[in-house]
Coordinates of C-alpha atoms and ligand atoms in Angstrom, one line a residue:
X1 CA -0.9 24.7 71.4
X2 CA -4.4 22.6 71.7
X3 CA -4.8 20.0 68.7
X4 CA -1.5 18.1 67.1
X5 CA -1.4 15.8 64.2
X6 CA 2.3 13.5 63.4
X7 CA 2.6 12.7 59.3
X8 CA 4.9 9.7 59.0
X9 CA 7.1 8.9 56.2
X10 CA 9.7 5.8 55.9
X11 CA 10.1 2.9 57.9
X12 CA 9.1 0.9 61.1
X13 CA 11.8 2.8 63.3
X14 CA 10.1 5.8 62.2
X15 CA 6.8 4.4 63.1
X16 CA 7.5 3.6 66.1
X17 CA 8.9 6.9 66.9
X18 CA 5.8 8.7 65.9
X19 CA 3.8 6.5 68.5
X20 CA 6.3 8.2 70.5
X21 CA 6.3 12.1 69.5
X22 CA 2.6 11.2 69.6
X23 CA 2.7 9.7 73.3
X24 CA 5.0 13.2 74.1
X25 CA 2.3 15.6 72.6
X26 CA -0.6 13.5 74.3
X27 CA 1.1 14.0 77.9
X28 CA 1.4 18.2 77.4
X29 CA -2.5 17.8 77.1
X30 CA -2.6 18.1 73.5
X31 CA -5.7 16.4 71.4
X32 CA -4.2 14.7 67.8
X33 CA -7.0 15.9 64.8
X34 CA -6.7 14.3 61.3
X35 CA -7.0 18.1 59.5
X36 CA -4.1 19.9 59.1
X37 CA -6.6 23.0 58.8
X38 CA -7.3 21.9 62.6
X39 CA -3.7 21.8 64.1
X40 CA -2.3 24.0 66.4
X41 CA 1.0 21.3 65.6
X42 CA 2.1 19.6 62.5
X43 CA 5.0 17.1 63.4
X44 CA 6.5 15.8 60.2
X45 CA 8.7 12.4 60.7
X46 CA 10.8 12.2 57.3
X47 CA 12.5 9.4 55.4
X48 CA 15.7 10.3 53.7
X49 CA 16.8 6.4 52.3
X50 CA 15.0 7.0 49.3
X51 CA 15.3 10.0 46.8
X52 CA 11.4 9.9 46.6
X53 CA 10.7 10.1 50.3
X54 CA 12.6 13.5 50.0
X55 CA 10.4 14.9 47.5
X56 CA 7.4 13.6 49.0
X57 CA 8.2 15.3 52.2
X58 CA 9.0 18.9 50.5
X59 CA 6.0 18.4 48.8
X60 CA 3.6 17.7 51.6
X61 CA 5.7 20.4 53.7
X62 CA 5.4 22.9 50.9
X63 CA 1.8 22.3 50.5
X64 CA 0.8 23.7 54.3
X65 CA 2.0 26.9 53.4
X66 CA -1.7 28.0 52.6
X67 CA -3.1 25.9 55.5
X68 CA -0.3 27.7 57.8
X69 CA -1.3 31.6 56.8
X70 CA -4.7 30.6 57.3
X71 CA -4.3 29.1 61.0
X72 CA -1.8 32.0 62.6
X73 CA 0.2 30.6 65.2
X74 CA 0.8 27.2 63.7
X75 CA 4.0 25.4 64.3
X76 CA 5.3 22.9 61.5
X77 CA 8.3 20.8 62.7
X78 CA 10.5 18.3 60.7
X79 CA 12.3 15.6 62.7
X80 CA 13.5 12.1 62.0
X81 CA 16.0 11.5 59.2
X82 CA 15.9 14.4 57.1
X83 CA 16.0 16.6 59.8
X84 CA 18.9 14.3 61.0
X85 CA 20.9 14.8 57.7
X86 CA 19.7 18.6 57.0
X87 CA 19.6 20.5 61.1
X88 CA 19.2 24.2 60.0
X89 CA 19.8 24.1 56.9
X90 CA 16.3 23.1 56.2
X91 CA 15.0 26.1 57.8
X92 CA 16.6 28.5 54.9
X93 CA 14.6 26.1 52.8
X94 CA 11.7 26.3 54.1
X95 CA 10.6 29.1 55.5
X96 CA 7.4 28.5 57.2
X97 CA 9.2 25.8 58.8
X98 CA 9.4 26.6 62.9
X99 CA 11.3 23.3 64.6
X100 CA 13.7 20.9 63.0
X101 CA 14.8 18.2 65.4
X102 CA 16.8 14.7 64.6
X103 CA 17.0 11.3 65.5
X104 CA 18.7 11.4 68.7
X105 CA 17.0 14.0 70.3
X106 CA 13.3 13.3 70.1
X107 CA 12.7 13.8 73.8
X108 CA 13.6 17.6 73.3
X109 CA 10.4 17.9 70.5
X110 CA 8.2 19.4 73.2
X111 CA 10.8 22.1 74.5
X112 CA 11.4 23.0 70.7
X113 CA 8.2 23.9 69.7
X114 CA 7.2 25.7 73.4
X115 CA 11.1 27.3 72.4
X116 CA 9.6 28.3 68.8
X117 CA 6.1 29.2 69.9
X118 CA 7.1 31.8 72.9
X119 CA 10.4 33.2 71.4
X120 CA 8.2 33.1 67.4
X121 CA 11.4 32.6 65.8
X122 CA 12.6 29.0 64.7
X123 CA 15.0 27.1 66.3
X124 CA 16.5 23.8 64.9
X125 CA 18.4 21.1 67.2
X126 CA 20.5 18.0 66.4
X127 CA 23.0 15.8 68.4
X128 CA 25.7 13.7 67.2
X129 CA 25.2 11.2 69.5
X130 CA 22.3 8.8 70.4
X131 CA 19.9 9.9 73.6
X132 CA 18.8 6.4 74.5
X133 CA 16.6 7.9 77.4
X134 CA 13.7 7.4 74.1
X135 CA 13.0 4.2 75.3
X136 CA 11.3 5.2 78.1
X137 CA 9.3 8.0 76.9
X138 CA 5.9 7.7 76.8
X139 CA 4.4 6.3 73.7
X140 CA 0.5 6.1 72.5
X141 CA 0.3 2.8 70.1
X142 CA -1.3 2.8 67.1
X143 CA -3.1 -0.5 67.9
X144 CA -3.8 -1.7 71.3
X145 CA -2.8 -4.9 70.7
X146 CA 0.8 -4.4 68.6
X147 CA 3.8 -3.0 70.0
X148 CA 7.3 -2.1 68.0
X149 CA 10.0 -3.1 70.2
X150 CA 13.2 -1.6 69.1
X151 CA 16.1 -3.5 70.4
X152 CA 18.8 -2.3 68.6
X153 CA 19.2 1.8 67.3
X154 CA 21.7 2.7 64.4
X155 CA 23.9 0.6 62.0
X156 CA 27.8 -0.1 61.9
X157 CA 27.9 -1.9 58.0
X158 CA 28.0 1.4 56.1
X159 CA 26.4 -0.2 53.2
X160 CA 27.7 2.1 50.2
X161 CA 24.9 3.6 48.7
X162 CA 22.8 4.4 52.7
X163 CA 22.2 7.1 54.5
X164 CA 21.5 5.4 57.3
X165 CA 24.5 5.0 59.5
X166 CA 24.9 8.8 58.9
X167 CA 21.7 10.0 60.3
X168 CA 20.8 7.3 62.9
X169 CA 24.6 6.7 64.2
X170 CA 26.2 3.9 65.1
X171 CA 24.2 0.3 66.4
X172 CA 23.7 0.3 70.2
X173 CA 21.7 -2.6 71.9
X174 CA 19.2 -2.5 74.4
X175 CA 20.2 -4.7 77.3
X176 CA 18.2 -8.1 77.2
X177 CA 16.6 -8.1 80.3
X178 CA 15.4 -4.7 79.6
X179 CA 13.8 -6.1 76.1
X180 CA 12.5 -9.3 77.7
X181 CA 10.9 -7.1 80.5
X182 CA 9.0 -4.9 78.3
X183 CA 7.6 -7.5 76.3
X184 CA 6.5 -9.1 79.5
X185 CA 4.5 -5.6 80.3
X186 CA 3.2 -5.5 76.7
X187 CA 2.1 -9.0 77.3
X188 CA 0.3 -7.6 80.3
X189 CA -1.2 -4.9 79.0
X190 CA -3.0 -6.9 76.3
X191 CA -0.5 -6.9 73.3
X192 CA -0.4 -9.9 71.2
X193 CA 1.6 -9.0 68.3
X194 CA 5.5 -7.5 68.8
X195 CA 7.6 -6.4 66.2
X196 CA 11.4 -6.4 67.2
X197 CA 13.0 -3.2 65.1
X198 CA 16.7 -2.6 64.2
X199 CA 18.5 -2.1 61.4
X200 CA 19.9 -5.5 61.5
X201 CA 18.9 -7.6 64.2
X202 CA 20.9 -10.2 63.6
X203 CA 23.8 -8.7 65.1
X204 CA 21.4 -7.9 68.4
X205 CA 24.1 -7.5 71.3
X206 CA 27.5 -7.6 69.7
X207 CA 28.4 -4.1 71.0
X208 CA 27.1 -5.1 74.5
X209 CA 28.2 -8.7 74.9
X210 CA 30.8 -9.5 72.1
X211 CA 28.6 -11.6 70.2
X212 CA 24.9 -11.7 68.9
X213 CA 22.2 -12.6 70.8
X214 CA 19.6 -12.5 68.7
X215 CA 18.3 -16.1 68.7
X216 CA 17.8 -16.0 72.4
X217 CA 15.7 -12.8 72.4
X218 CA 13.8 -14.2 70.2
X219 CA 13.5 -17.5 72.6
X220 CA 12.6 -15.2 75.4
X221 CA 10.3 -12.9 73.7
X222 CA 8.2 -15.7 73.0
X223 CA 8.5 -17.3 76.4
X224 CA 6.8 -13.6 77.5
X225 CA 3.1 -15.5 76.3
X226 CA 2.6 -13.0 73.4
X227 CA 1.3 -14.4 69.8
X228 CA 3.4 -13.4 67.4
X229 CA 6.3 -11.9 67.2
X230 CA 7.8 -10.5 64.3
X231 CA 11.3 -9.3 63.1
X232 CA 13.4 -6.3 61.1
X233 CA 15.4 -6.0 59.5
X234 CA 17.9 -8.8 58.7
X235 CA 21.5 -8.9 57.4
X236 CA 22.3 -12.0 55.1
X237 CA 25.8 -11.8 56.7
X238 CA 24.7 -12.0 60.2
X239 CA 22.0 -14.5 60.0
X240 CA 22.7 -17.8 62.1
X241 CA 22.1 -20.8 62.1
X242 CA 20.7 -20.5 65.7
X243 CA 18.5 -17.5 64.5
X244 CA 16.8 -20.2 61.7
X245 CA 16.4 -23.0 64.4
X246 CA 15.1 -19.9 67.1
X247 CA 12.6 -19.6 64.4
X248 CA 11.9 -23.1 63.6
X249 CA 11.6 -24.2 67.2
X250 CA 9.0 -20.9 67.7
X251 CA 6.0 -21.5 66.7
X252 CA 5.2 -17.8 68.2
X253 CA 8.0 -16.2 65.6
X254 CA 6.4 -15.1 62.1
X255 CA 6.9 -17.6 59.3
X256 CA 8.3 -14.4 57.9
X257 CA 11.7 -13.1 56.8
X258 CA 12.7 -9.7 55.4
X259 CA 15.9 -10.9 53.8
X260 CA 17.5 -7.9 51.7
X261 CA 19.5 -9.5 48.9
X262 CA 19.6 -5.6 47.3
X263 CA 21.5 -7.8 44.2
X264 CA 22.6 -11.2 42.6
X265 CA 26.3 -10.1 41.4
X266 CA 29.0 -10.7 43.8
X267 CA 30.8 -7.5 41.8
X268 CA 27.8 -5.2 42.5
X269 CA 27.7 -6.9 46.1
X270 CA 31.3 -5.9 47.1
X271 CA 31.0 -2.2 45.3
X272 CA 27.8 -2.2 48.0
X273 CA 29.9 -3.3 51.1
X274 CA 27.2 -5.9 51.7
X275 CA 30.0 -8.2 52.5
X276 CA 28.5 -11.6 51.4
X277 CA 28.5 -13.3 48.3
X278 CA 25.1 -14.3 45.8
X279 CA 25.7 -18.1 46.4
X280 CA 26.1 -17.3 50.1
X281 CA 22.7 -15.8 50.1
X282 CA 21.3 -18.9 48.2
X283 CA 22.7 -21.4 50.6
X284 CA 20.8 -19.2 53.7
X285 CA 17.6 -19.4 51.6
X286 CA 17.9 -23.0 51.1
X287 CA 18.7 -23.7 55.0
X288 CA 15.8 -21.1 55.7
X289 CA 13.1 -23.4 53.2
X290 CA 14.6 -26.7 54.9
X291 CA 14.3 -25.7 58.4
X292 CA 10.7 -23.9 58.0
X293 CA 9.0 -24.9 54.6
X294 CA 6.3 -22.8 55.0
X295 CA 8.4 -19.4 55.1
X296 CA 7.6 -16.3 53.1
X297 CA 10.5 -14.4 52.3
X298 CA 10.8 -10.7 51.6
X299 CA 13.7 -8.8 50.6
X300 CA 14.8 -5.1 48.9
X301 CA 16.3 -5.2 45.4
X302 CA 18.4 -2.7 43.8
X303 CA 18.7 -2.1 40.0
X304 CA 20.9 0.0 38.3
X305 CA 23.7 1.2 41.1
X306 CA 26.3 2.6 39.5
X307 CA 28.3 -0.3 36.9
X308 CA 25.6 -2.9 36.7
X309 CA 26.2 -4.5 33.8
X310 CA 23.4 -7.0 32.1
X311 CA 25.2 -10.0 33.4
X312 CA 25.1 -8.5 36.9
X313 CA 21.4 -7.7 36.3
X314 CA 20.8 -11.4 35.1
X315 CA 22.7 -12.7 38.4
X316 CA 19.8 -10.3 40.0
X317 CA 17.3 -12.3 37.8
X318 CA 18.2 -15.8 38.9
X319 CA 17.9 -15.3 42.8
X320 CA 14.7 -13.9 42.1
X321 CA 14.0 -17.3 40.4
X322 CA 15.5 -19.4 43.0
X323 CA 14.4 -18.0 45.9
X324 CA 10.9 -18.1 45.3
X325 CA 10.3 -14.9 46.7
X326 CA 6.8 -14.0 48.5
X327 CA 7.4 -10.4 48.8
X328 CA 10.0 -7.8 47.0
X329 CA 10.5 -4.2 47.4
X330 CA 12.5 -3.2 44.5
X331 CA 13.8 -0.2 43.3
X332 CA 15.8 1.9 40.7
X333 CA 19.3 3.4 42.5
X334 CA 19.5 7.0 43.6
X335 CA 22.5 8.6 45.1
X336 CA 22.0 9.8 48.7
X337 CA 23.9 13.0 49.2
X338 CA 27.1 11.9 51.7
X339 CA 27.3 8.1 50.9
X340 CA 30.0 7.0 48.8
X341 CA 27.9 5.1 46.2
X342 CA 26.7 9.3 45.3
X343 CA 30.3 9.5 43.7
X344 CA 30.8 7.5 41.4
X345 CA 30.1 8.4 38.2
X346 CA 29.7 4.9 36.6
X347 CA 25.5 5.5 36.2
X348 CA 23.1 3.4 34.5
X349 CA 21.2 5.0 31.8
X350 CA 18.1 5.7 33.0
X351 CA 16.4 4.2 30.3
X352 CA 17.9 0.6 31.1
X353 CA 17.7 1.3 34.3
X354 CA 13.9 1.5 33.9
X355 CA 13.8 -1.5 31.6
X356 CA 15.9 -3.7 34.1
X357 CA 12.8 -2.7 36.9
X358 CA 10.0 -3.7 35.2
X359 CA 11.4 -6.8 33.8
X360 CA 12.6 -7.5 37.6
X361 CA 9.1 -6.4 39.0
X362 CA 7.5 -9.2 36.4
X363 CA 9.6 -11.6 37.7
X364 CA 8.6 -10.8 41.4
X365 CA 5.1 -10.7 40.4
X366 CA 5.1 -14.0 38.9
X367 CA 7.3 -15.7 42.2
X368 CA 4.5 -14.0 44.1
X369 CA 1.6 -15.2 42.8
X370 CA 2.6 -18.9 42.4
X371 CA 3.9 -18.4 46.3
X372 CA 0.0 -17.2 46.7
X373 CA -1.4 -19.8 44.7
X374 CA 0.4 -22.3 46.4
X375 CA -1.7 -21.7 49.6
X376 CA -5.2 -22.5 47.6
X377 CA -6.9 -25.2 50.4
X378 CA -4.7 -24.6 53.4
X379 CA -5.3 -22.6 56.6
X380 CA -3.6 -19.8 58.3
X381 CA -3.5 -18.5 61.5
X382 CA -4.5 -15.0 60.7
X383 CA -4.3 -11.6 63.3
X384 CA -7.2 -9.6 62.3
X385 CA -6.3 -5.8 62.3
X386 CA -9.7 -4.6 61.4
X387 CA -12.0 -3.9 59.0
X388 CA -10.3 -3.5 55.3
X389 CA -9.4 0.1 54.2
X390 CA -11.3 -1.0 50.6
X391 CA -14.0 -2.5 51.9
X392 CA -16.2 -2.0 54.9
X393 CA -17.7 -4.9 54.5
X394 CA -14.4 -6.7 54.7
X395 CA -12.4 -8.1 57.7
X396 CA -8.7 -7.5 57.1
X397 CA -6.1 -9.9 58.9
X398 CA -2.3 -11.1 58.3
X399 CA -1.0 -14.6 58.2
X400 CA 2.4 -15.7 60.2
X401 CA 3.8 -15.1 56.4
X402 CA 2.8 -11.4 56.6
X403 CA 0.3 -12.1 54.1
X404 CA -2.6 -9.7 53.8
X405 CA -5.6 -11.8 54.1
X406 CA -9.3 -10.6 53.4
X407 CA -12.5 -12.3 55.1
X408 CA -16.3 -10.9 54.9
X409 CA -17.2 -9.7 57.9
X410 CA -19.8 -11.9 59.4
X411 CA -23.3 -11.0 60.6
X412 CA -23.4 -9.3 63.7
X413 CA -20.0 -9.1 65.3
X414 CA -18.3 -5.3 64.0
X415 CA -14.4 -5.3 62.5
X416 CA -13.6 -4.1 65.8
X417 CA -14.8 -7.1 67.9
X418 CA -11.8 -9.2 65.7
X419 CA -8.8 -6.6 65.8
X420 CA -6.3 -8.0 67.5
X421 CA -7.6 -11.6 68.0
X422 CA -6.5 -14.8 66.2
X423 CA -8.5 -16.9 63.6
X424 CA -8.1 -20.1 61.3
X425 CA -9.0 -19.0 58.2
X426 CA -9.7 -21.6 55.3
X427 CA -7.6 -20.1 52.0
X428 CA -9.7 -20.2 49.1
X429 CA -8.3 -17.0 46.7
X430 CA -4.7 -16.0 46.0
X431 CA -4.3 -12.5 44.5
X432 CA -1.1 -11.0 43.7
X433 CA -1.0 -8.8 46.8
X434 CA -4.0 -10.3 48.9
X435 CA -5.4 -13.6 49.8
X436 CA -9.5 -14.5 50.6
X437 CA -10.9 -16.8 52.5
X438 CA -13.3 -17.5 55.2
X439 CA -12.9 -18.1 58.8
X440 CA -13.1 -21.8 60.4
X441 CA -12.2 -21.4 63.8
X442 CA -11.6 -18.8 66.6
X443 CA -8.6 -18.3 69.1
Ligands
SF4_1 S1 22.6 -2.7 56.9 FE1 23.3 -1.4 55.2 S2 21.3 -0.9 54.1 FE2 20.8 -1.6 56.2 S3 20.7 0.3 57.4 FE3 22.8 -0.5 57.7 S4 24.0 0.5 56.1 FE4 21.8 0.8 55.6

């Protein structure tokens, strides 16, 4: 086993544990390729939140059939959520399939597949419990200069219609110090840019302390010297008052908030176990817009879960309207197999269903672009990450409002010379998902 490549699906968490998988597989000597057709390994980290994501992955895993009987001796292994959910099960499904492995026992990947290669039969592992010893496993980053930092792992709120609880257990902390210390390596190492993961940070340290802590990590993490330091995910019912002023007082922390609302009917809110109410979630985004008026604010929508009516819908409608969103990720319910929401039997047509999301992503189009617009003449403090995927000739950077921004590259310099280093940058287009502009002044 020579040459390795890790396909990601799903969120941050998972992200960051393919930097791990990837730092694991780096340390046994192994060289990642971008070809399947060239890997001795294929490590698939899967998504299971979304109906989609499932698909997606059988799919792609269903696809290296060919590439497998062509390259004897492959391994294909399936870890992360929907190995989590599915252990060997997912072996009778597919049969080329050689390692399944979940989310608690990550460190074991290389032992599975050395397991799978010697013995050529397939062997599939999954705990019930968390193996925290991930943290300190070696990890290869994706960019020099960002880091994830989880600082939480698992969720306790059991949100009705997620899988997540089930197949990442329940929310343990990281001790603070431990946090604060890494970031001060990072720091060290040449890292500008953090992203702190969890489920929902804002409960950071209840299990470990009795309460949250959450606005103080952020205090610290900023006190480490990094740049910018970014945050997710965020519960509407655990969001402080001292997390907003944490923010406010920061000028290192993101003007940026991933805020899931997921809908504007207190009905549909308590059938969800969100466990806050629509005007609750109003009055946050109006403390939020007082305490940092430059904020961009992202949330997840669902439409259709199982009762919606079209007055629940038009409750969704007006927060949209109210608060001014800058960013939504919005979607039509599906049932996830073991959550309570997947029996009820009080569906949505799909056909509303599907008329209800395209009215709602109109809605969040037009809050976007006059968020966008808005911006025309001002300038941002942008992180460049590179040179744009579209465009070679195109630098491609984020504001502290997570907004994609695009400036040509200029003579001389190459994209890589700006990756990871700071720039004002003069706004002078807003695009629905992009802004332009051109840069005034360095670091
Ligand atoms: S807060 Fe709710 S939606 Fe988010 S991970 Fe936990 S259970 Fe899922």
């Amino acid at each position: 086993m020579k040459t390795f490549l890790v396909r990601t699906f799903g969120c941050q968490m998972n992200k960051h544990d393919s930097e791990r998988v990837t730092g694991m597989l780096l340390s046994e000597g192994m060289t990642p390729v971008d070809d399947p057709a060239h890997a001795d390994v294929v490590v698939f980290m899967t998504c299971c939140v979304r109906e989609n994501a499932d698909i997606r992955l059988l799919g792609q895993v269903a696809s290296l059939k060919s590439v497998k009987a062509a390259r004897p001796g492959q391994l294909i292994a399936v870890g992360g959520c929907i190995g989590q959910r599915d252990g060997a099960a997912l072996l009778g499904q597919l049969k080329h399939v050689d390692v399944v492995f979940g989310t608690h026992n990550i460190a074991r990947l290389p032992a599975l597949l050395e397991s799978a290669h010697t013995a050529k039969r397939p062997v599939a592992e999954t705990l019930d419990a968390g193996d925290d010893s991930t943290f300190d496993l070696p990890l290869e980053r994706e960019h020099p200069w960002h880091a994830w930092v989880p600082i939480t792992v698992g969720c306790d709120n059991f949100c009705s219609y997620c899988i997540v609880p089930h197949v990442r257990g329940r929310e343990r902390s990281r001790p603070f110090e431990e946090i604060v210390s890494e970031c001060e390596r990072l720091v060290a190492e040449g890292v500008v840019s953090v992203t702190l993961l969890g489920q929902n940070v804002n409960s950071y340290g209840r299990d470990l302390y009795g309460a949250p802590r959450f606005a103080e990590v952020l205090r610290a993490v900023a006190a480490t010297g990094v740049g910018r330091v970014m945050f997710a995910t965020s519960h509407p019912k655990d969001l402080s008052d001292d997390t907003i002023a944490a923010m406010a007082e920061t000028p290192q922390v993101a003007r940026y908030l991933h805020l899931p609302v997921q809908s504007g009917s207190d009905r549909i809110l308590a059938a969800m176990n969100r466990r806050y109410t629509k005007d609750h979630y109003l009055d946050l985004v109006e403390r939020l817009y007082a305490a940092i008026p430059d904020i961009a604010l992202s949330t997840d929508i669902i439409v259709g879960y199982p009762g919606e009516s079209e007055d629940d819908f038009a409750e969704t409608m007006d927060v949209v309207e109210r608060a001014r969103f800058d960013q939504a990720f919005t979607f039509i319910f599906s049932p996830r197999e073991g959550t309570p929401a997947a029996a009820l039997t009080d569906t949505v047509p799909r056909d509303v269903a599907q008329q209800r999301f395209d009215a709602l992503v109109d809605a969040v189009q037009r809050s976007v672009v006059a968020k966008n617009v808005a911006l025309l003449g001002t300038v941002q403090d942008v992180l460049f990450e590179g040179v744009s995927k579209r465009d070679e000739t195109m630098l491609s950077g984020r504001t502290a409002g997570n907004k994609v921004v695009h400036v040509a590259l200029p003579d001389g310099p190459s994209a890589s010379d700006f990756a990871g280093r700071f720039f004002r940058v003069h706004i002078d287009e807003a695009q629905t998902w992009f802004l332009g502009g051109y840069i005034v002044s360095g670091e």
